[in-house]
mmCIF file of N, CA and C in Angstrom:
data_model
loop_
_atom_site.group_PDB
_atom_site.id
_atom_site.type_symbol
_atom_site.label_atom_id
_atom_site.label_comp_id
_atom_site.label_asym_id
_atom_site.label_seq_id
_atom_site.Cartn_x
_atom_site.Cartn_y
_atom_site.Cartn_z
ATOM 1 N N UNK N 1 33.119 89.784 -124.706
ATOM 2 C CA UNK N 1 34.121 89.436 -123.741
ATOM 3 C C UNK N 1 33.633 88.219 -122.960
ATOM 4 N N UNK N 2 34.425 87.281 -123.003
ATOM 5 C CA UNK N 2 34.031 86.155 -121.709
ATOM 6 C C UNK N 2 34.638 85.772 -120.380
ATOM 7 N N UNK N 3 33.453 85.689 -119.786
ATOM 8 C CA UNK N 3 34.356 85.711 -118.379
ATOM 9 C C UNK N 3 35.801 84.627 -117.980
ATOM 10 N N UNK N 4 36.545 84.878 -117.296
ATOM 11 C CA UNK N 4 37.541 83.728 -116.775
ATOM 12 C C UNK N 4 37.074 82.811 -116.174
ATOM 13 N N UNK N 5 37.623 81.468 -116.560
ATOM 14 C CA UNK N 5 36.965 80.506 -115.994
ATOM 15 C C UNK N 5 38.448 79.534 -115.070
ATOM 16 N N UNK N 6 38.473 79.051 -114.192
ATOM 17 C CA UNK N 6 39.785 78.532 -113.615
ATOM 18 C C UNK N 6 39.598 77.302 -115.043
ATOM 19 N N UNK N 7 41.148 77.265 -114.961
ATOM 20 C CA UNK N 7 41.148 75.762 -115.389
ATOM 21 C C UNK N 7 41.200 74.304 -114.822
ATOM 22 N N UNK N 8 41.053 73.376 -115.049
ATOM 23 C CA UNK N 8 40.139 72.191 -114.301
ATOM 24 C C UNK N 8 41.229 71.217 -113.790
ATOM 25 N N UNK N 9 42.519 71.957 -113.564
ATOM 26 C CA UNK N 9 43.591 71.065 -112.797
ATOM 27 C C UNK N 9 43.967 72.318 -111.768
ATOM 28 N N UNK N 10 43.239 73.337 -111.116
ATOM 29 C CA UNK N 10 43.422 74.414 -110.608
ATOM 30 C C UNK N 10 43.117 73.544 -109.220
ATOM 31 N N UNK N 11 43.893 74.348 -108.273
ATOM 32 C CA UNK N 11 43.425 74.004 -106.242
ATOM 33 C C UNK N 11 42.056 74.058 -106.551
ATOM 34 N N UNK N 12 41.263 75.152 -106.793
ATOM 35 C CA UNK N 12 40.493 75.810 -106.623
ATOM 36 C C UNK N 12 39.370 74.938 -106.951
ATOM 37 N N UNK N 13 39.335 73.788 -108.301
ATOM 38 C CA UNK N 13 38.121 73.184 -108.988
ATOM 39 C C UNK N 13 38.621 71.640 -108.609
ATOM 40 N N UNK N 14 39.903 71.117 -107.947
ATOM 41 C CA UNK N 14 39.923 69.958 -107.702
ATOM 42 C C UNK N 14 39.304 69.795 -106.139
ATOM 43 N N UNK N 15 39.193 70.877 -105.127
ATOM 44 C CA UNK N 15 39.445 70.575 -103.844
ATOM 45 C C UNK N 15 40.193 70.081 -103.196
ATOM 46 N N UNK N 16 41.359 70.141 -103.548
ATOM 47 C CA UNK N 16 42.288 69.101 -102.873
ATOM 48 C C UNK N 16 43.085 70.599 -101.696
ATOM 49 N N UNK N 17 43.146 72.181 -102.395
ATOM 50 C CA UNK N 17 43.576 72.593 -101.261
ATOM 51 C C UNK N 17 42.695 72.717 -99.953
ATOM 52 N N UNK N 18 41.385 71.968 -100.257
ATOM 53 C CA UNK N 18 40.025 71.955 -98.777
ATOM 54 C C UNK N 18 40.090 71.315 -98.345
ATOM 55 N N UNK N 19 40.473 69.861 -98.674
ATOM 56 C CA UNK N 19 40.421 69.048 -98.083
ATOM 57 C C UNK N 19 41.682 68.402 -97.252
ATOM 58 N N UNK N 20 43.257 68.463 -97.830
ATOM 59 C CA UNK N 20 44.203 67.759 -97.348
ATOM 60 C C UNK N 20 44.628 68.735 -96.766
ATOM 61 N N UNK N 21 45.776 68.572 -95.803
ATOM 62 C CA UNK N 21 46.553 69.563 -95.030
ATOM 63 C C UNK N 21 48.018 68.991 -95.244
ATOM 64 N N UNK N 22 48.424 70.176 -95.668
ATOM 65 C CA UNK N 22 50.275 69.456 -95.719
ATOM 66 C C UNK N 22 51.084 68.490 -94.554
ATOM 67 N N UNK N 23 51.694 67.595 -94.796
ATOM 68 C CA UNK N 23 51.881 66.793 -93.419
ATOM 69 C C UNK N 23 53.072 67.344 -92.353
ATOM 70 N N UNK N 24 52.736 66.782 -91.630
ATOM 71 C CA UNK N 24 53.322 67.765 -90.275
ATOM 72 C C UNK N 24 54.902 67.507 -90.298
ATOM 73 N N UNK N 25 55.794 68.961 -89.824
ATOM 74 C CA UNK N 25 57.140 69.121 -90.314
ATOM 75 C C UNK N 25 58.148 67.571 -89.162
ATOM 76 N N UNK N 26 57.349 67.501 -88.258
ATOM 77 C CA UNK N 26 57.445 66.677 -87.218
ATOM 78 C C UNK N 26 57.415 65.194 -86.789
ATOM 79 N N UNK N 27 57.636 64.307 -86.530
ATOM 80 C CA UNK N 27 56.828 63.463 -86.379
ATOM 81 C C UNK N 27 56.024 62.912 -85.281
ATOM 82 N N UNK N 28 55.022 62.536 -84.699
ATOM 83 C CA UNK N 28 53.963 62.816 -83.889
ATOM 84 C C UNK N 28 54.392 62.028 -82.460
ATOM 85 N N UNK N 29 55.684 61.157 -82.236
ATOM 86 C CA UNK N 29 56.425 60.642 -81.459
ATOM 87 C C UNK N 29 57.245 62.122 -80.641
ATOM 88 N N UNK N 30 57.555 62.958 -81.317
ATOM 89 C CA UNK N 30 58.755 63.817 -80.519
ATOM 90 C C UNK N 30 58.114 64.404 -79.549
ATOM 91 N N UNK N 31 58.763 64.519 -78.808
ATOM 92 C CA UNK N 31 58.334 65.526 -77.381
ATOM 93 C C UNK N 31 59.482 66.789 -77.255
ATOM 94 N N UNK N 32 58.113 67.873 -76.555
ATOM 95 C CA UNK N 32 58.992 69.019 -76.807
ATOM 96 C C UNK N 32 59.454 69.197 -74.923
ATOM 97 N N UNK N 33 60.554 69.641 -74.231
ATOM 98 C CA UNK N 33 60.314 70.060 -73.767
ATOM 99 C C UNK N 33 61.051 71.238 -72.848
ATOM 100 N N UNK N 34 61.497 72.126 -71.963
ATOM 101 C CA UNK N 34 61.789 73.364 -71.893
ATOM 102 C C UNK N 34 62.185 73.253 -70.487
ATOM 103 N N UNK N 35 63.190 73.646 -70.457
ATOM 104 C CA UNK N 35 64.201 74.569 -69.027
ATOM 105 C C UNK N 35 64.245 76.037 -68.809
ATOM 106 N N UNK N 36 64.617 76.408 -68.118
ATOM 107 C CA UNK N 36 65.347 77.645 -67.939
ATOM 108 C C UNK N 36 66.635 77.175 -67.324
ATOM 109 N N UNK N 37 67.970 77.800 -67.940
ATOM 110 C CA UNK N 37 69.111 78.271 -67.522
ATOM 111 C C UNK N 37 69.676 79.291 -66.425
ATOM 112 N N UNK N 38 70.268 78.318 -65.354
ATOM 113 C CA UNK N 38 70.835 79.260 -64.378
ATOM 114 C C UNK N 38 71.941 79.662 -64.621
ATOM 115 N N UNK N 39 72.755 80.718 -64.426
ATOM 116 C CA UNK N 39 73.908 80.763 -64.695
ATOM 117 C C UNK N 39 74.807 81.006 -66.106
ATOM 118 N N UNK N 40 73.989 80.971 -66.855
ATOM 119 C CA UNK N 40 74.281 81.552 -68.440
ATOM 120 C C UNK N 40 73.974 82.936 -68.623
ATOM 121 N N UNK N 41 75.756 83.543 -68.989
ATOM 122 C CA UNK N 41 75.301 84.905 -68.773
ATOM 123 C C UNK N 41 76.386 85.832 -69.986
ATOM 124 N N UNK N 42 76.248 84.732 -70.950
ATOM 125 C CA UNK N 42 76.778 85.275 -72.570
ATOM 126 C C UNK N 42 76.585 84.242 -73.550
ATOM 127 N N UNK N 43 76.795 84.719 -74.243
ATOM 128 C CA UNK N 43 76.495 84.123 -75.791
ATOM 129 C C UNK N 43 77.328 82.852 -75.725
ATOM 130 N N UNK N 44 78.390 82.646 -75.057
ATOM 131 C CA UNK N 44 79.209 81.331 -75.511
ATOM 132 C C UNK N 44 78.822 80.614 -74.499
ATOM 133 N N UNK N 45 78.190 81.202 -73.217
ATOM 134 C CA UNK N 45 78.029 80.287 -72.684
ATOM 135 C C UNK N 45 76.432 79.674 -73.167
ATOM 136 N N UNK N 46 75.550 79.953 -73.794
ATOM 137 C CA UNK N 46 74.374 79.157 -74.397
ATOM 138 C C UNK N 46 75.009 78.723 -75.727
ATOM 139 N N UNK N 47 75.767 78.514 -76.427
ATOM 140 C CA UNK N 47 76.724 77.797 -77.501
ATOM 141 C C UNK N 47 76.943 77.041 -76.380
ATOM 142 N N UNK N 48 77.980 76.720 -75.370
ATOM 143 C CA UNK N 48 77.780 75.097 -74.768
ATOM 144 C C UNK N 48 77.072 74.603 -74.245
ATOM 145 N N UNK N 49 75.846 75.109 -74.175
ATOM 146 C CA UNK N 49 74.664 74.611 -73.642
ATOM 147 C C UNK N 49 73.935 73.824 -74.858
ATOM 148 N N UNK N 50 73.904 74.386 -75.761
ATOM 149 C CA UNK N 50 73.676 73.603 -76.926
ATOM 150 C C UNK N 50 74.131 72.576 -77.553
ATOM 151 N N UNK N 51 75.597 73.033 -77.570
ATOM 152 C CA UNK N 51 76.800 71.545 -77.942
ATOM 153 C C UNK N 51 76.204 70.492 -76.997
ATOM 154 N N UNK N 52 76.076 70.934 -75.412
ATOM 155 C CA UNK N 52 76.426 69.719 -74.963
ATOM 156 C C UNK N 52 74.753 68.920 -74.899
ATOM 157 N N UNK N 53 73.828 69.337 -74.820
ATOM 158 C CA UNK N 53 72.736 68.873 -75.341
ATOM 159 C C UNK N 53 72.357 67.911 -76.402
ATOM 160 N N UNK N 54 73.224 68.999 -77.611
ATOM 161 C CA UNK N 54 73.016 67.760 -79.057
ATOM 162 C C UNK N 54 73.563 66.995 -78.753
ATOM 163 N N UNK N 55 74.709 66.364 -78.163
ATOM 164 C CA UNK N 55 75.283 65.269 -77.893
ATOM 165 C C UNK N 55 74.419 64.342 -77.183
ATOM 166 N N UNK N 56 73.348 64.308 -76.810
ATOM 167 C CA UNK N 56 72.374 63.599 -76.086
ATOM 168 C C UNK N 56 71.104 62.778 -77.315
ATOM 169 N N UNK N 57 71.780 61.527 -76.871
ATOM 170 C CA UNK N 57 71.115 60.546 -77.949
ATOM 171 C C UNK N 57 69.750 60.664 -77.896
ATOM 172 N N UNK N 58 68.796 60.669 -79.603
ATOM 173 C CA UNK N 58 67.431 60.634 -78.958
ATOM 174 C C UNK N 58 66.914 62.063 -79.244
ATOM 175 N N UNK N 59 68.221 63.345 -79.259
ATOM 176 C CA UNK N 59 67.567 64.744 -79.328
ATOM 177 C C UNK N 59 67.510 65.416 -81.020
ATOM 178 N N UNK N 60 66.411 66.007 -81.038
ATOM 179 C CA UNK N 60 66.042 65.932 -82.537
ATOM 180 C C UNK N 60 66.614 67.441 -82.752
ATOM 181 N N UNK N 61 65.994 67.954 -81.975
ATOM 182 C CA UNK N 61 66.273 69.726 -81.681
ATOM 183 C C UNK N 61 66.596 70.500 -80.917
ATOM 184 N N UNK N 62 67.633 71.028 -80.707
ATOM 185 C CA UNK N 62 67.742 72.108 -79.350
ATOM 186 C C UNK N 62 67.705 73.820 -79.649
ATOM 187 N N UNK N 63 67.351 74.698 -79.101
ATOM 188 C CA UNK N 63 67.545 75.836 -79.579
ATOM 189 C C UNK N 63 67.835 76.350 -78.300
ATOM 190 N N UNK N 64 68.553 76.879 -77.830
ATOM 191 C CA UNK N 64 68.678 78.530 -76.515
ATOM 192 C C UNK N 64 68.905 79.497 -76.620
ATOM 193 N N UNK N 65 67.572 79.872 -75.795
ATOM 194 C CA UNK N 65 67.103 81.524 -76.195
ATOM 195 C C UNK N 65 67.932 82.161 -75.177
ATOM 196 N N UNK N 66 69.104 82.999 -75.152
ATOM 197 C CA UNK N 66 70.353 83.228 -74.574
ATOM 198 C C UNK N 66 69.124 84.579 -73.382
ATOM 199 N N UNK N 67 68.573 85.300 -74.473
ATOM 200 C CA UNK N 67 68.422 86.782 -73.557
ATOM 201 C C UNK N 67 67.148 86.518 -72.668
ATOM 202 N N UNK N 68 65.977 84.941 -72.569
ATOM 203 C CA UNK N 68 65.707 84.368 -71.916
ATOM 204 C C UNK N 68 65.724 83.256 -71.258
ATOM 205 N N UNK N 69 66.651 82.788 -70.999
ATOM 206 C CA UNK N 69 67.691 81.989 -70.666
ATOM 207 C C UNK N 69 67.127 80.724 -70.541
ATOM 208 N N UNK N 70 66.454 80.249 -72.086
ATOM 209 C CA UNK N 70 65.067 79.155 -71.898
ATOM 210 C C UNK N 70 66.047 78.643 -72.936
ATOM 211 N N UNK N 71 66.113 77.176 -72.916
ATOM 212 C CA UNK N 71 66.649 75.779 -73.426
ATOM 213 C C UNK N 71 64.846 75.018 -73.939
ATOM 214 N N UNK N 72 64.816 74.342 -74.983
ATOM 215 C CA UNK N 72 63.810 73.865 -75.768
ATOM 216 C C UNK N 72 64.481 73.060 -76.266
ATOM 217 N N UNK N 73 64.191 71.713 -76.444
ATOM 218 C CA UNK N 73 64.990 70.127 -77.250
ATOM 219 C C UNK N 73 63.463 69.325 -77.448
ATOM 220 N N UNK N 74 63.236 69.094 -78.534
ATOM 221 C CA UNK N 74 62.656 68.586 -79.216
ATOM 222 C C UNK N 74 63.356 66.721 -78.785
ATOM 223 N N UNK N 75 62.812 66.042 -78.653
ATOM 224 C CA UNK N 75 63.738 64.485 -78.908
ATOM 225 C C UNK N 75 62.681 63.499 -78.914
ATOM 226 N N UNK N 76 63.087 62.249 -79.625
ATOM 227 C CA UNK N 76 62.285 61.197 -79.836
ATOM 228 C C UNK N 76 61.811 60.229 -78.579
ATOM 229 N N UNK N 77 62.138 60.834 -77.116
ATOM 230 C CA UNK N 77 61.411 60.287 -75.829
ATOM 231 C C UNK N 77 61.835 60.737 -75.282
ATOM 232 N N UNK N 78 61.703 59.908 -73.870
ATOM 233 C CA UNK N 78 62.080 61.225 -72.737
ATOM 234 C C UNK N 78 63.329 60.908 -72.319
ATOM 235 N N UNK N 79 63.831 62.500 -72.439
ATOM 236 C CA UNK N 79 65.324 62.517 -72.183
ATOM 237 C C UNK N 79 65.883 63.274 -71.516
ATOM 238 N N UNK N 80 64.940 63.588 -70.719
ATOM 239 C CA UNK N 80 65.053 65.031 -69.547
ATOM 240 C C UNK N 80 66.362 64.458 -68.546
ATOM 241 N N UNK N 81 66.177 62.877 -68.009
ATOM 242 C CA UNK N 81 67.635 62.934 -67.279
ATOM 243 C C UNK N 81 68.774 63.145 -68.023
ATOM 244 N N UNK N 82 69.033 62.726 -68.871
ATOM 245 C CA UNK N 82 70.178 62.790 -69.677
ATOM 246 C C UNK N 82 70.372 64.369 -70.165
ATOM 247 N N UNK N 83 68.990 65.220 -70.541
ATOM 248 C CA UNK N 83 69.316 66.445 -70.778
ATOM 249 C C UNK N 83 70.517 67.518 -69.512
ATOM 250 N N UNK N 84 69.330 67.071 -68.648
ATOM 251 C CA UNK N 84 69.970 67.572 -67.059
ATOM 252 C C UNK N 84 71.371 67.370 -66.814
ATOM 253 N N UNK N 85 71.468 66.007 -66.945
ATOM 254 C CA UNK N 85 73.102 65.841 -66.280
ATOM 255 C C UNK N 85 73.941 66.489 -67.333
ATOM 256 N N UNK N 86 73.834 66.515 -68.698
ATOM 257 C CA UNK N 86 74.858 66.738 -70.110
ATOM 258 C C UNK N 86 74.732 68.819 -69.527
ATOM 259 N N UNK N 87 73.865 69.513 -69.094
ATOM 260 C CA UNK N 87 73.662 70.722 -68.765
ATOM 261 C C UNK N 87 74.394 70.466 -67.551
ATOM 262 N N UNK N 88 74.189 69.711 -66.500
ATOM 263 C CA UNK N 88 75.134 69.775 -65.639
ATOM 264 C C UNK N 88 76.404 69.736 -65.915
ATOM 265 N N UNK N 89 76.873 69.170 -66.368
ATOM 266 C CA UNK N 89 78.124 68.399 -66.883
ATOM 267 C C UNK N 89 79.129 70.003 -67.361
ATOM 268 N N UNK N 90 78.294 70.639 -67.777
ATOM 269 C CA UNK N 90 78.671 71.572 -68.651
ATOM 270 C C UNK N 90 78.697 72.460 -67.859
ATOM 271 N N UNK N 91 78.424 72.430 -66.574
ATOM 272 C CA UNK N 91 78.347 73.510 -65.698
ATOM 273 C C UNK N 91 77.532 74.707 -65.467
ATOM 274 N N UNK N 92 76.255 74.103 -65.775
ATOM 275 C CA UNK N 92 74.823 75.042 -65.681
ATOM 276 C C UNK N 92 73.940 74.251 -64.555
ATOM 277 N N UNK N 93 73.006 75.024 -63.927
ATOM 278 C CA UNK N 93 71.976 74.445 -63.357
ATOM 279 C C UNK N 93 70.425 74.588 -64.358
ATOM 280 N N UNK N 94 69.537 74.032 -64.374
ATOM 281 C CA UNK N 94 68.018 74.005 -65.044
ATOM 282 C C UNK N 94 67.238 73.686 -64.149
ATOM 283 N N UNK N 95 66.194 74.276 -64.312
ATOM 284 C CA UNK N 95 64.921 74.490 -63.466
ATOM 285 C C UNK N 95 63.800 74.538 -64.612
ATOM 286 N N UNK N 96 62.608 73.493 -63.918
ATOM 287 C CA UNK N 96 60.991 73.730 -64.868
ATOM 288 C C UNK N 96 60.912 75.186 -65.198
ATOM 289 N N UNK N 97 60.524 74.895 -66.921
ATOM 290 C CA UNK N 97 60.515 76.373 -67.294
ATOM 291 C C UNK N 97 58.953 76.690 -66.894
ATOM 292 N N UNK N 98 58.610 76.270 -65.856
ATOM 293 C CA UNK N 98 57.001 76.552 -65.759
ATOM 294 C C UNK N 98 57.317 77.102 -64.399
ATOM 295 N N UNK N 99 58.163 76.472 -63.463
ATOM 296 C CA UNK N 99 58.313 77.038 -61.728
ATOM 297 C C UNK N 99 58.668 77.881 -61.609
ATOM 298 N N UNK N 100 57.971 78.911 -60.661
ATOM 299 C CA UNK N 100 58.559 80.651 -60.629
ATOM 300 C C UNK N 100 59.707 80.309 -59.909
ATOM 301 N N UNK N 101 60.618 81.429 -60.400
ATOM 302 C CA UNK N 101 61.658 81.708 -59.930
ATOM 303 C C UNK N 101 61.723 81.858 -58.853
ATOM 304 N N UNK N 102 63.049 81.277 -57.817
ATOM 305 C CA UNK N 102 63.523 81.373 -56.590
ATOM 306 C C UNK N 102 63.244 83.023 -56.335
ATOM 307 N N UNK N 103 62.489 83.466 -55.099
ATOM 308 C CA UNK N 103 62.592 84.527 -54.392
ATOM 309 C C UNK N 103 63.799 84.859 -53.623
ATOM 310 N N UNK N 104 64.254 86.053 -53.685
ATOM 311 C CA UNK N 104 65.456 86.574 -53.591
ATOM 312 C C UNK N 104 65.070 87.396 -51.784
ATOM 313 N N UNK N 105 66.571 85.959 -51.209
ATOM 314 C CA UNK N 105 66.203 86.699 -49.743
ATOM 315 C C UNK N 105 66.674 88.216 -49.711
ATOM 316 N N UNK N 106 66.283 88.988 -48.483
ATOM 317 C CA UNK N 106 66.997 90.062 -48.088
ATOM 318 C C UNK N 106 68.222 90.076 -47.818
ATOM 319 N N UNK N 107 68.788 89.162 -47.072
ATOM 320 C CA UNK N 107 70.546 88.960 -47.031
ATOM 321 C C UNK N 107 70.841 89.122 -48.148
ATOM 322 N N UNK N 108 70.321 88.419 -49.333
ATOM 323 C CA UNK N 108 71.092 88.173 -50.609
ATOM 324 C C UNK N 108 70.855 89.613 -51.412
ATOM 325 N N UNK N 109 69.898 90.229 -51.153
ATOM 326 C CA UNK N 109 69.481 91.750 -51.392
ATOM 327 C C UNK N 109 70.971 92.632 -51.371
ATOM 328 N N UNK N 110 70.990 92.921 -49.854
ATOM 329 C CA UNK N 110 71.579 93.767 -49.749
ATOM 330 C C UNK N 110 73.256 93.260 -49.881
ATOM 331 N N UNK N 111 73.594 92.126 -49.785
ATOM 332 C CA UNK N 111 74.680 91.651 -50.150
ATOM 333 C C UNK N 111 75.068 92.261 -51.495
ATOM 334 N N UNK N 112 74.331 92.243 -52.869
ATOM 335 C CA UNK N 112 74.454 91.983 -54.018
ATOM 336 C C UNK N 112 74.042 93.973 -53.916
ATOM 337 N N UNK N 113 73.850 94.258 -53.207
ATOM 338 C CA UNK N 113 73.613 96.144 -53.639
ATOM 339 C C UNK N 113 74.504 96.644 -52.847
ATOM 340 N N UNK N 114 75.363 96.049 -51.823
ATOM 341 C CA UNK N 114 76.242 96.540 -51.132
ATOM 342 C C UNK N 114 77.558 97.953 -51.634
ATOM 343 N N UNK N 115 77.929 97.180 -52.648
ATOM 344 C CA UNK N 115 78.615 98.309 -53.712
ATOM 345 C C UNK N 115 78.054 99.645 -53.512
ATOM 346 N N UNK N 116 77.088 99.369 -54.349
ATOM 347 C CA UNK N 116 76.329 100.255 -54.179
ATOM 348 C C UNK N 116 76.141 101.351 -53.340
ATOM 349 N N UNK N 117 75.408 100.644 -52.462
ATOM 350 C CA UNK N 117 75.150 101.611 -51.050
ATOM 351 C C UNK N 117 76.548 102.132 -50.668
ATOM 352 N N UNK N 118 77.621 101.537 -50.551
ATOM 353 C CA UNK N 118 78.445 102.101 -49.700
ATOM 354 C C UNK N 118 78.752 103.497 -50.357
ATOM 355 N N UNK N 119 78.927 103.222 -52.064
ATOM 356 C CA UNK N 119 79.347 104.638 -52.475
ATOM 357 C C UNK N 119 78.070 105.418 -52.951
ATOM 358 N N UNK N 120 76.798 105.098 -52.359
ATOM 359 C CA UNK N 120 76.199 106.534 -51.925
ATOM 360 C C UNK N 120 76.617 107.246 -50.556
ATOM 361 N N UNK N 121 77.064 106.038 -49.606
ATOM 362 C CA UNK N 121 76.830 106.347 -48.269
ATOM 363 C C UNK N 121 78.433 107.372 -48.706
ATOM 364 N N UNK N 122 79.504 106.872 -48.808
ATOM 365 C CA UNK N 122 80.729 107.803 -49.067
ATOM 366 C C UNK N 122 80.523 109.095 -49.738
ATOM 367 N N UNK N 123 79.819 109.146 -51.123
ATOM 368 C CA UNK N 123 79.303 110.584 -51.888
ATOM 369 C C UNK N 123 78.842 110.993 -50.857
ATOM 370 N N UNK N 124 77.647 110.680 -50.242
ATOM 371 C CA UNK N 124 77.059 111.924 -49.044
ATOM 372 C C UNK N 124 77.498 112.290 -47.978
ATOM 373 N N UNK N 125 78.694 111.258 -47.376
ATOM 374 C CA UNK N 125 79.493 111.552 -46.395
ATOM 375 C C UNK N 125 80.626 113.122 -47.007
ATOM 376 N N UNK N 126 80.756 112.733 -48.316
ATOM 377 C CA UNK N 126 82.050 113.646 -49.232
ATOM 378 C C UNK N 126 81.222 115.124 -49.632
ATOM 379 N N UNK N 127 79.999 115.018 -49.542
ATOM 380 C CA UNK N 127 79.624 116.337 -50.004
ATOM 381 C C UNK N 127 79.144 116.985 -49.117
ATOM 382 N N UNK N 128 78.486 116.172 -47.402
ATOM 383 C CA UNK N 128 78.594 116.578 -46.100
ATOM 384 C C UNK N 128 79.532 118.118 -45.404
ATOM 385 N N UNK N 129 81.154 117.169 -45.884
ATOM 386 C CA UNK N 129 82.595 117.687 -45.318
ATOM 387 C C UNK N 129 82.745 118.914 -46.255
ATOM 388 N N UNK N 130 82.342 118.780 -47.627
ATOM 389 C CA UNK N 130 82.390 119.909 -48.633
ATOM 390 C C UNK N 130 81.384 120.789 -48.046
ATOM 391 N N UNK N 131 80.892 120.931 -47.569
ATOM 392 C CA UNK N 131 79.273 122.468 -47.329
ATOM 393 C C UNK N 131 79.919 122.561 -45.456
ATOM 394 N N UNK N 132 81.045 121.807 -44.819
ATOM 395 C CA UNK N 132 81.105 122.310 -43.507
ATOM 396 C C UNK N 132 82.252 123.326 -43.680
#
């Protein structure tokens, strides 16, 4: 029996899969860079966030991640004003996807739980009058 030997146009005996690296899907000019979305709060509304983006000369790629409300555009320079206003335009606000999020005053707290509270405060007022 003799052993296997590769044959001599194989990756393996030319080195060529050690040495080269496939070339990049990209080209080394694009810049990536990332928002977060205020105010997008369904699926169609990150579909016009996208439309109105690609329309921005210069942009190679856009993708929005709807259920983290993060915008990513790839483009051949910088095109962050033009990104901004075409998102404005469209009726969104964007913020650095790096800056923490606005802290949420207490006015705006209890404003936004108000519902809420009132119809616990009514249930316990209603089950009060029920046990007198």
């Amino acid at each position: 029996m003799r052993p296997a030997t590769a044959p001599a146009e194989s990756c393996c005996t030319d080195h060529a899969c050690a040495t080269e690296s496939a070339p990049a899907a990209e080209a080394l000019s694009d810049a990536r860079y990332s928002w977060q979305v205020d105010g997008m709060d369904c699926a169609a509304c990150a579909r016009k966030v996208e439309t109105a983006v690609r329309q921005v000369p210069g942009v190679s790629q856009v993708q929005v991640l709807f259920a983290t409300e993060k915008l990513l555009v790839n483009a051949e320079g910088d095109v962050r004003a033009q990104v901004e206003n075409a998102v404005r335009q469209a009726g969104y606000t964007l913020r650095d996807a790096d800056a923490p999020a606005a802290k949420q005053t207490r006015g705006s707290l209890l404003r936004d739980n108000l519902p809420l509270l009132t119809l616990v405060i009514m249930m316990a007022l209603s089950w009060g009058l029920e046990q007198a």
